[in-house]
Amino acid sequence: MDIMALVSEEDFLEYTSNYNYKTNFLLDSFFPSIKTEKLFIEMERIIENGDLPVVALAHAFDTEARIGDRTSLEKLKLEQILIKEKLNQSERVRRYLDHGANKDQLVDYIYDDAGNLISRVLARVELMRNQLISTGKVSIDENDFKLTLDYGYKDSHSENFTGWEDPTHDIIADLNRIKAKAREEGKTITKAITSSKILSYITANKAINELFAKALQLPTEENIFRWIYANFGIQFAVNDEKYKVKANDNTLHRFFPENVITFIAGDGTFGNTVYGFTPEEDAIPDATNSGYVTVTQWYTPDPVATWTKATALVLPVMNDIDRLFICKVNGA
């Protein structure tokens, strides 16, 4: 049975167009996905719609209007990142055939592989988004490819919180300090992302425990989050999600660093995850793929193999990098 004939190019385009790209990743809702043919124009639109307003000037009658300015994108050295992964399907499909699998079962298997590959691409995108909000940059050093995307994050927005492992340390003063830093720029911190480890420092803090004791409450994670929001206006979230580099590798890695707190000013989303049209899409005549990832399949005669590949051209873009305030805890 010809594997290539089981799922056509058009079938894969329909599959990726109708694929449910919503994931359980934390930053999925913070960086909604969009697709565009013109990345530069889309970046300009996203960045110019930042949080801080730009005011027009009052004028006397019969005077010329001031010429406004636009956000300078030339300062941002950004380009979309090509992410792709492929799997050899032929060997396993032959094994399925030897054990009596029918055509429908083989088609399901091929689509399962396609979904698996798409999920790997989306996981790599989530890693980029977490890197952006925890460092202010996206750094790539893998597969003989090195690149650093500099979004213009200001080092002055960074703080070092030391002593948090000490239950007597004044964590409340540190939280007030980062809020004051944002307030100096006319910003209000509304969200924070951190790890369970950092949250454990907060729940073990003596001063915070005394406040909860007076209120006859336990310093549980849920109560701590409510208390921080009520007293500081900051909605905390914990990101302990893990990933693997290879399917059979038992080594786990964190999407978000364990010893970091990222504070975000303003409301609404951070920006967008901007997808472009992949080289594979451009090579398909009259392709209409409204999905973010392209799945393709091809055959090689030597060695004999049928490959399935998922590809995305993508870049997370923040509407205002100055919304980020990144704090390293205990000198991380």
Short mmCIF file of C-alpha atoms in Angstrom, two decimals:
data_model
loop_
_atom_site.label_atom_id
_atom_site.label_comp_id
_atom_site.label_asym_id
_atom_site.label_seq_id
_atom_site.Cartn_x
_atom_site.Cartn_y
_atom_site.Cartn_z
CA MET A 1 0.00 0.00 0.00
CA ASP A 2 1.33 3.44 -0.97
CA ILE A 3 1.54 5.56 2.18
CA MET A 4 1.75 8.74 0.11
CA ALA A 5 -1.62 7.99 -1.47
CA LEU A 6 -3.40 7.64 1.88
CA VAL A 7 -3.32 11.34 2.77
CA SER A 8 -3.09 13.92 0.01
CA GLU A 9 -1.56 17.40 0.08
CA GLU A 10 -5.07 18.86 0.11
CA ASP A 11 -6.03 16.60 3.04
CA PHE A 12 -3.12 17.90 5.09
CA LEU A 13 -4.00 21.51 4.26
CA GLU A 14 -7.56 20.92 5.41
CA TYR A 15 -6.30 19.18 8.55
CA THR A 16 -3.99 22.04 9.53
CA SER A 17 -6.62 24.67 8.68
CA ASN A 18 -9.14 23.02 11.01
CA TYR A 19 -6.65 21.98 13.71
CA ASN A 20 -7.42 23.22 17.23
CA TYR A 21 -4.35 25.31 18.02
CA LYS A 22 -5.50 26.22 21.52
CA THR A 23 -3.20 24.61 24.08
CA ASN A 24 -3.04 24.36 27.86
CA PHE A 25 0.11 26.46 27.91
CA LEU A 26 -0.08 29.46 30.23
CA LEU A 27 1.04 32.05 27.68
CA ASP A 28 -1.39 30.97 24.96
CA SER A 29 -3.94 33.54 26.10
CA PHE A 30 -1.31 36.20 26.82
CA PHE A 31 0.05 36.07 23.24
CA PRO A 32 -2.94 35.31 20.96
CA SER A 33 -1.96 33.81 17.61
CA ILE A 34 -2.43 35.63 14.31
CA LYS A 35 -1.23 34.90 10.78
CA THR A 36 0.06 37.49 8.37
CA GLU A 37 1.82 37.77 5.03
CA LYS A 38 3.51 41.03 6.03
CA LEU A 39 5.39 40.63 9.32
CA PHE A 40 6.89 44.14 9.43
CA ILE A 41 3.52 45.85 9.02
CA GLU A 42 1.92 43.57 11.61
CA MET A 43 4.75 44.21 14.09
CA GLU A 44 4.33 47.96 13.60
CA ARG A 45 0.59 47.70 14.27
CA ILE A 46 1.09 45.64 17.44
CA ILE A 47 3.85 47.80 18.89
CA GLU A 48 2.15 51.12 18.12
CA ASN A 49 -0.93 49.95 20.00
CA GLY A 50 1.04 49.78 23.25
CA ASP A 51 -0.32 50.65 26.67
CA LEU A 52 0.99 54.15 27.23
CA PRO A 53 -0.97 56.82 25.30
CA VAL A 54 0.74 59.38 23.09
CA VAL A 55 -0.94 62.79 23.42
CA ALA A 56 -1.58 65.23 20.63
CA LEU A 57 -0.73 68.89 21.34
CA ALA A 58 -3.17 71.78 21.68
CA HIS A 59 -2.76 74.44 18.99
CA ALA A 60 -3.77 78.05 18.46
CA PHE A 61 -6.16 78.71 15.60
CA ASP A 62 -4.60 79.17 12.16
CA THR A 63 -1.42 77.29 13.14
CA GLU A 64 0.10 74.23 11.52
CA ALA A 65 -0.47 70.91 13.22
CA ARG A 66 2.53 69.24 14.81
CA ILE A 67 3.92 66.38 12.74
CA GLY A 68 3.59 63.21 14.80
CA ASP A 69 6.12 60.40 14.92
CA ARG A 70 5.85 56.63 14.69
CA THR A 71 7.40 53.82 16.69
CA SER A 72 10.84 53.07 15.29
CA LEU A 73 11.05 49.41 14.36
CA GLU A 74 14.54 49.76 12.96
CA LYS A 75 15.79 49.51 16.55
CA LEU A 76 14.33 46.01 16.82
CA LYS A 77 16.44 43.37 15.11
CA LEU A 78 13.71 40.76 14.81
CA GLU A 79 12.93 38.08 12.27
CA GLN A 80 10.55 35.17 12.21
CA ILE A 81 11.94 31.86 13.41
CA LEU A 82 11.61 28.70 11.33
CA ILE A 83 10.57 25.75 13.50
CA LYS A 84 10.19 22.27 12.03
CA GLU A 85 10.29 18.58 12.92
CA LYS A 86 9.86 15.43 10.85
CA LEU A 87 9.17 11.74 11.51
CA ASN A 88 9.87 8.65 9.40
CA GLN A 89 6.57 6.82 9.07
CA SER A 90 7.36 4.09 6.58
CA GLU A 91 8.92 1.50 8.90
CA ARG A 92 6.10 1.57 11.44
CA VAL A 93 3.39 1.64 8.77
CA ARG A 94 4.85 -1.50 7.20
CA ARG A 95 4.76 -3.13 10.62
CA TYR A 96 1.10 -2.12 10.96
CA LEU A 97 0.38 -3.64 7.55
CA ASP A 98 2.10 -6.89 8.56
CA HIS A 99 -0.27 -7.10 11.54
CA GLY A 100 -3.41 -6.62 9.47
CA ALA A 101 -4.10 -2.88 9.84
CA ASN A 102 -6.67 -1.51 7.39
CA LYS A 103 -6.59 1.74 5.42
CA ASP A 104 -8.64 3.74 7.94
CA GLN A 105 -6.34 2.69 10.79
CA LEU A 106 -3.29 3.74 8.79
CA VAL A 107 -4.85 7.11 7.96
CA ASP A 108 -5.62 7.65 11.65
CA TYR A 109 -2.02 6.78 12.49
CA ILE A 110 -0.69 9.29 9.93
CA TYR A 111 -2.94 12.03 11.32
CA ASP A 112 -1.87 11.13 14.87
CA ASP A 113 1.74 11.64 13.79
CA ALA A 114 0.82 14.97 12.19
CA GLY A 115 -0.89 16.13 15.39
CA ASN A 116 2.12 15.00 17.42
CA LEU A 117 4.45 17.03 15.21
CA ILE A 118 2.22 20.12 15.41
CA SER A 119 2.17 19.86 19.22
CA ARG A 120 6.00 19.82 19.24
CA VAL A 121 6.11 22.97 17.13
CA LEU A 122 3.62 24.70 19.44
CA ALA A 123 5.69 23.66 22.48
CA ARG A 124 8.77 25.29 20.92
CA VAL A 125 6.71 28.46 20.39
CA GLU A 126 5.70 28.42 24.07
CA LEU A 127 9.37 28.13 25.05
CA MET A 128 10.13 31.27 22.99
CA ARG A 129 7.31 33.17 24.70
CA ASN A 130 8.50 32.15 28.16
CA GLN A 131 12.04 33.17 27.29
CA LEU A 132 10.81 36.55 26.12
CA ILE A 133 8.92 37.38 29.32
CA SER A 134 11.61 35.98 31.65
CA THR A 135 14.70 37.52 29.97
CA GLY A 136 13.43 40.22 27.61
CA LYS A 137 15.04 38.35 24.70
CA VAL A 138 14.70 35.15 22.71
CA SER A 139 18.00 33.26 22.48
CA ILE A 140 18.42 30.24 20.23
CA ASP A 141 21.43 27.93 20.30
CA GLU A 142 20.44 24.56 18.89
CA ASN A 143 20.75 22.41 15.77
CA ASP A 144 23.80 24.46 14.61
CA PHE A 145 21.66 27.63 14.70
CA LYS A 146 22.53 30.60 16.91
CA LEU A 147 20.43 33.74 17.15
CA THR A 148 19.44 36.31 19.74
CA LEU A 149 16.33 38.41 19.20
CA ASP A 150 16.73 41.67 21.11
CA TYR A 151 13.39 43.29 21.91
CA GLY A 152 14.96 46.33 23.57
CA TYR A 153 14.31 45.32 27.18
CA LYS A 154 15.77 47.84 29.63
CA ASP A 155 18.16 46.48 32.25
CA SER A 156 16.85 49.21 34.56
CA HIS A 157 13.60 47.22 34.76
CA SER A 158 15.42 44.32 36.44
CA GLU A 159 15.77 43.75 40.16
CA ASN A 160 17.52 41.20 42.37
CA PHE A 161 15.46 39.97 45.30
CA THR A 162 17.84 38.42 47.81
CA GLY A 163 17.07 36.67 51.09
CA TRP A 164 13.64 35.31 50.19
CA GLU A 165 14.58 31.89 51.57
CA ASP A 166 14.85 33.57 54.99
CA PRO A 167 11.35 33.57 56.59
CA THR A 168 12.17 36.89 58.31
CA HIS A 169 13.04 38.71 55.07
CA ASP A 170 10.79 41.66 54.18
CA ILE A 171 9.12 40.30 51.03
CA ILE A 172 6.37 42.91 51.30
CA ALA A 173 8.98 45.69 50.92
CA ASP A 174 10.34 44.03 47.77
CA LEU A 175 6.86 43.86 46.24
CA ASN A 176 6.30 47.52 47.08
CA ARG A 177 9.68 48.40 45.54
CA ILE A 178 8.91 46.84 42.15
CA LYS A 179 5.47 48.49 42.09
CA ALA A 180 7.12 51.86 42.82
CA LYS A 181 9.64 51.31 40.00
CA ALA A 182 6.79 50.80 37.53
CA ARG A 183 4.83 53.72 38.96
CA GLU A 184 7.77 56.07 38.23
CA GLU A 185 7.15 55.39 34.53
CA GLY A 186 3.40 55.84 34.79
CA LYS A 187 2.76 52.10 34.77
CA THR A 188 0.76 49.87 37.12
CA ILE A 189 1.83 46.26 37.60
CA THR A 190 -1.18 43.99 37.28
CA LYS A 191 0.22 40.49 36.70
CA ALA A 192 3.10 38.30 37.81
CA ILE A 193 4.39 34.89 36.76
CA THR A 194 6.70 32.77 38.89
CA SER A 195 7.35 29.22 40.13
CA SER A 196 6.10 27.09 43.00
CA LYS A 197 9.51 27.45 44.60
CA ILE A 198 9.16 31.23 44.84
CA LEU A 199 5.58 30.86 46.02
CA SER A 200 6.82 28.59 48.84
CA TYR A 201 9.06 31.44 50.06
CA ILE A 202 6.00 33.69 50.22
CA THR A 203 3.83 31.16 52.06
CA ALA A 204 6.65 30.51 54.59
CA ASN A 205 7.32 34.20 55.23
CA LYS A 206 6.90 35.11 58.89
CA ALA A 207 5.37 38.58 58.42
CA ILE A 208 2.87 37.28 55.87
CA ASN A 209 1.96 34.35 58.14
CA GLU A 210 1.31 36.74 61.01
CA LEU A 211 -1.08 38.75 58.83
CA PHE A 212 -2.98 35.57 57.97
CA ALA A 213 -3.02 34.47 61.60
CA LYS A 214 -4.64 37.76 62.59
CA ALA A 215 -7.26 37.21 59.89
CA LEU A 216 -7.75 33.62 61.11
CA GLN A 217 -6.77 32.25 57.70
CA LEU A 218 -4.26 29.69 56.49
CA PRO A 219 -1.56 30.93 54.07
CA THR A 220 -2.57 28.50 51.31
CA GLU A 221 -1.66 29.17 47.68
CA GLU A 222 -5.21 30.27 46.89
CA ASN A 223 -5.38 32.59 49.92
CA ILE A 224 -1.93 34.01 49.20
CA PHE A 225 -2.95 34.85 45.63
CA ARG A 226 -6.11 36.57 46.87
CA TRP A 227 -4.18 38.50 49.50
CA ILE A 228 -1.54 39.72 47.00
CA TYR A 229 -4.25 40.83 44.59
CA ALA A 230 -6.24 42.59 47.33
CA ASN A 231 -3.20 44.43 48.74
CA PHE A 232 -0.98 44.96 45.69
CA GLY A 233 -3.37 44.65 42.74
CA ILE A 234 -1.17 41.94 41.23
CA GLN A 235 -2.66 38.74 39.85
CA PHE A 236 -0.08 35.99 40.39
CA ALA A 237 0.23 32.82 38.30
CA VAL A 238 2.55 29.84 38.75
CA ASN A 239 4.22 28.26 35.73
CA ASP A 240 5.90 24.94 36.51
CA GLU A 241 5.33 23.38 33.07
CA LYS A 242 8.05 21.06 31.80
CA TYR A 243 9.21 19.80 28.41
CA LYS A 244 11.59 17.24 26.91
CA VAL A 245 14.01 17.72 24.03
CA LYS A 246 13.50 14.15 22.76
CA ALA A 247 10.52 11.82 23.11
CA ASN A 248 12.58 9.06 24.78
CA ASP A 249 14.63 11.42 26.94
CA ASN A 250 13.70 11.44 30.63
CA THR A 251 15.48 14.76 31.27
CA LEU A 252 12.90 17.45 32.03
CA HIS A 253 13.37 21.18 31.41
CA ARG A 254 11.34 24.15 32.60
CA PHE A 255 9.56 26.52 30.23
CA PHE A 256 9.78 29.32 32.81
CA PRO A 257 12.88 29.71 35.06
CA GLU A 258 12.45 28.57 38.65
CA ASN A 259 14.13 31.56 40.33
CA VAL A 260 12.47 34.40 38.45
CA ILE A 261 9.39 36.56 38.93
CA THR A 262 8.15 38.41 35.87
CA PHE A 263 5.93 41.39 36.65
CA ILE A 264 3.76 42.78 33.86
CA ALA A 265 2.24 46.26 33.81
CA GLY A 266 -1.04 47.16 32.17
CA ASP A 267 -4.12 45.20 31.17
CA GLY A 268 -5.03 43.00 28.25
CA THR A 269 -2.76 40.77 26.23
CA PHE A 270 1.01 41.23 26.01
CA GLY A 271 1.09 41.20 22.23
CA ASN A 272 0.70 38.44 19.67
CA THR A 273 2.26 35.25 18.41
CA VAL A 274 2.72 36.20 14.77
CA TYR A 275 2.80 33.35 12.25
CA GLY A 276 3.88 33.78 8.65
CA PHE A 277 3.49 31.65 5.54
CA THR A 278 6.00 28.80 5.53
CA PRO A 279 8.28 27.90 2.60
CA GLU A 280 6.22 24.73 2.22
CA GLU A 281 3.03 26.76 1.79
CA ASP A 282 4.68 29.01 -0.76
CA ALA A 283 5.72 25.92 -2.75
CA ILE A 284 2.15 24.59 -2.96
CA PRO A 285 0.22 26.17 -5.87
CA ASP A 286 -3.03 27.84 -4.79
CA ALA A 287 -2.53 26.72 -1.17
CA THR A 288 -5.20 27.97 1.23
CA ASN A 289 -4.04 27.12 4.74
CA SER A 290 -5.60 29.24 7.47
CA GLY A 291 -3.74 27.19 10.09
CA TYR A 292 -0.52 28.27 11.74
CA VAL A 293 1.51 25.12 11.00
CA THR A 294 2.06 23.39 7.64
CA VAL A 295 2.19 19.58 7.45
CA THR A 296 3.80 17.96 4.41
CA GLN A 297 4.74 14.42 3.40
CA TRP A 298 7.29 13.10 0.90
CA TYR A 299 9.04 9.92 -0.19
CA THR A 300 12.77 9.20 -0.48
CA PRO A 301 14.00 6.21 -2.54
CA ASP A 302 17.39 5.79 -0.85
CA PRO A 303 17.01 5.06 1.94
CA VAL A 304 13.43 4.05 1.30
CA ALA A 305 11.32 6.17 3.62
CA THR A 306 8.15 8.22 3.88
CA TRP A 307 8.52 11.38 5.93
CA THR A 308 5.93 13.63 7.57
CA LYS A 309 6.99 17.13 8.64
CA ALA A 310 5.42 20.04 10.52
CA THR A 311 6.72 23.57 9.88
CA ALA A 312 5.98 27.01 11.29
CA LEU A 313 7.38 30.48 10.68
CA VAL A 314 6.67 32.39 13.87
CA LEU A 315 7.65 35.24 16.16
CA PRO A 316 6.23 36.38 19.52
CA VAL A 317 5.81 40.18 19.50
CA MET A 318 5.15 42.37 22.55
CA ASN A 319 3.13 45.54 22.10
CA ASP A 320 5.31 47.27 24.70
CA ILE A 321 8.48 45.63 26.04
CA ASP A 322 8.58 48.32 28.75
CA ARG A 323 5.66 46.54 30.42
CA LEU A 324 8.11 43.88 31.65
CA PHE A 325 9.85 44.04 35.04
CA ILE A 326 11.98 40.95 35.59
CA CYS A 327 13.20 40.04 39.07
CA LYS A 328 15.77 37.37 39.86
CA VAL A 329 15.30 35.82 43.28
CA ASN A 330 18.31 34.95 45.47
CA GLY A 331 20.86 35.95 42.83
CA ALA A 332 19.64 33.45 40.21
#
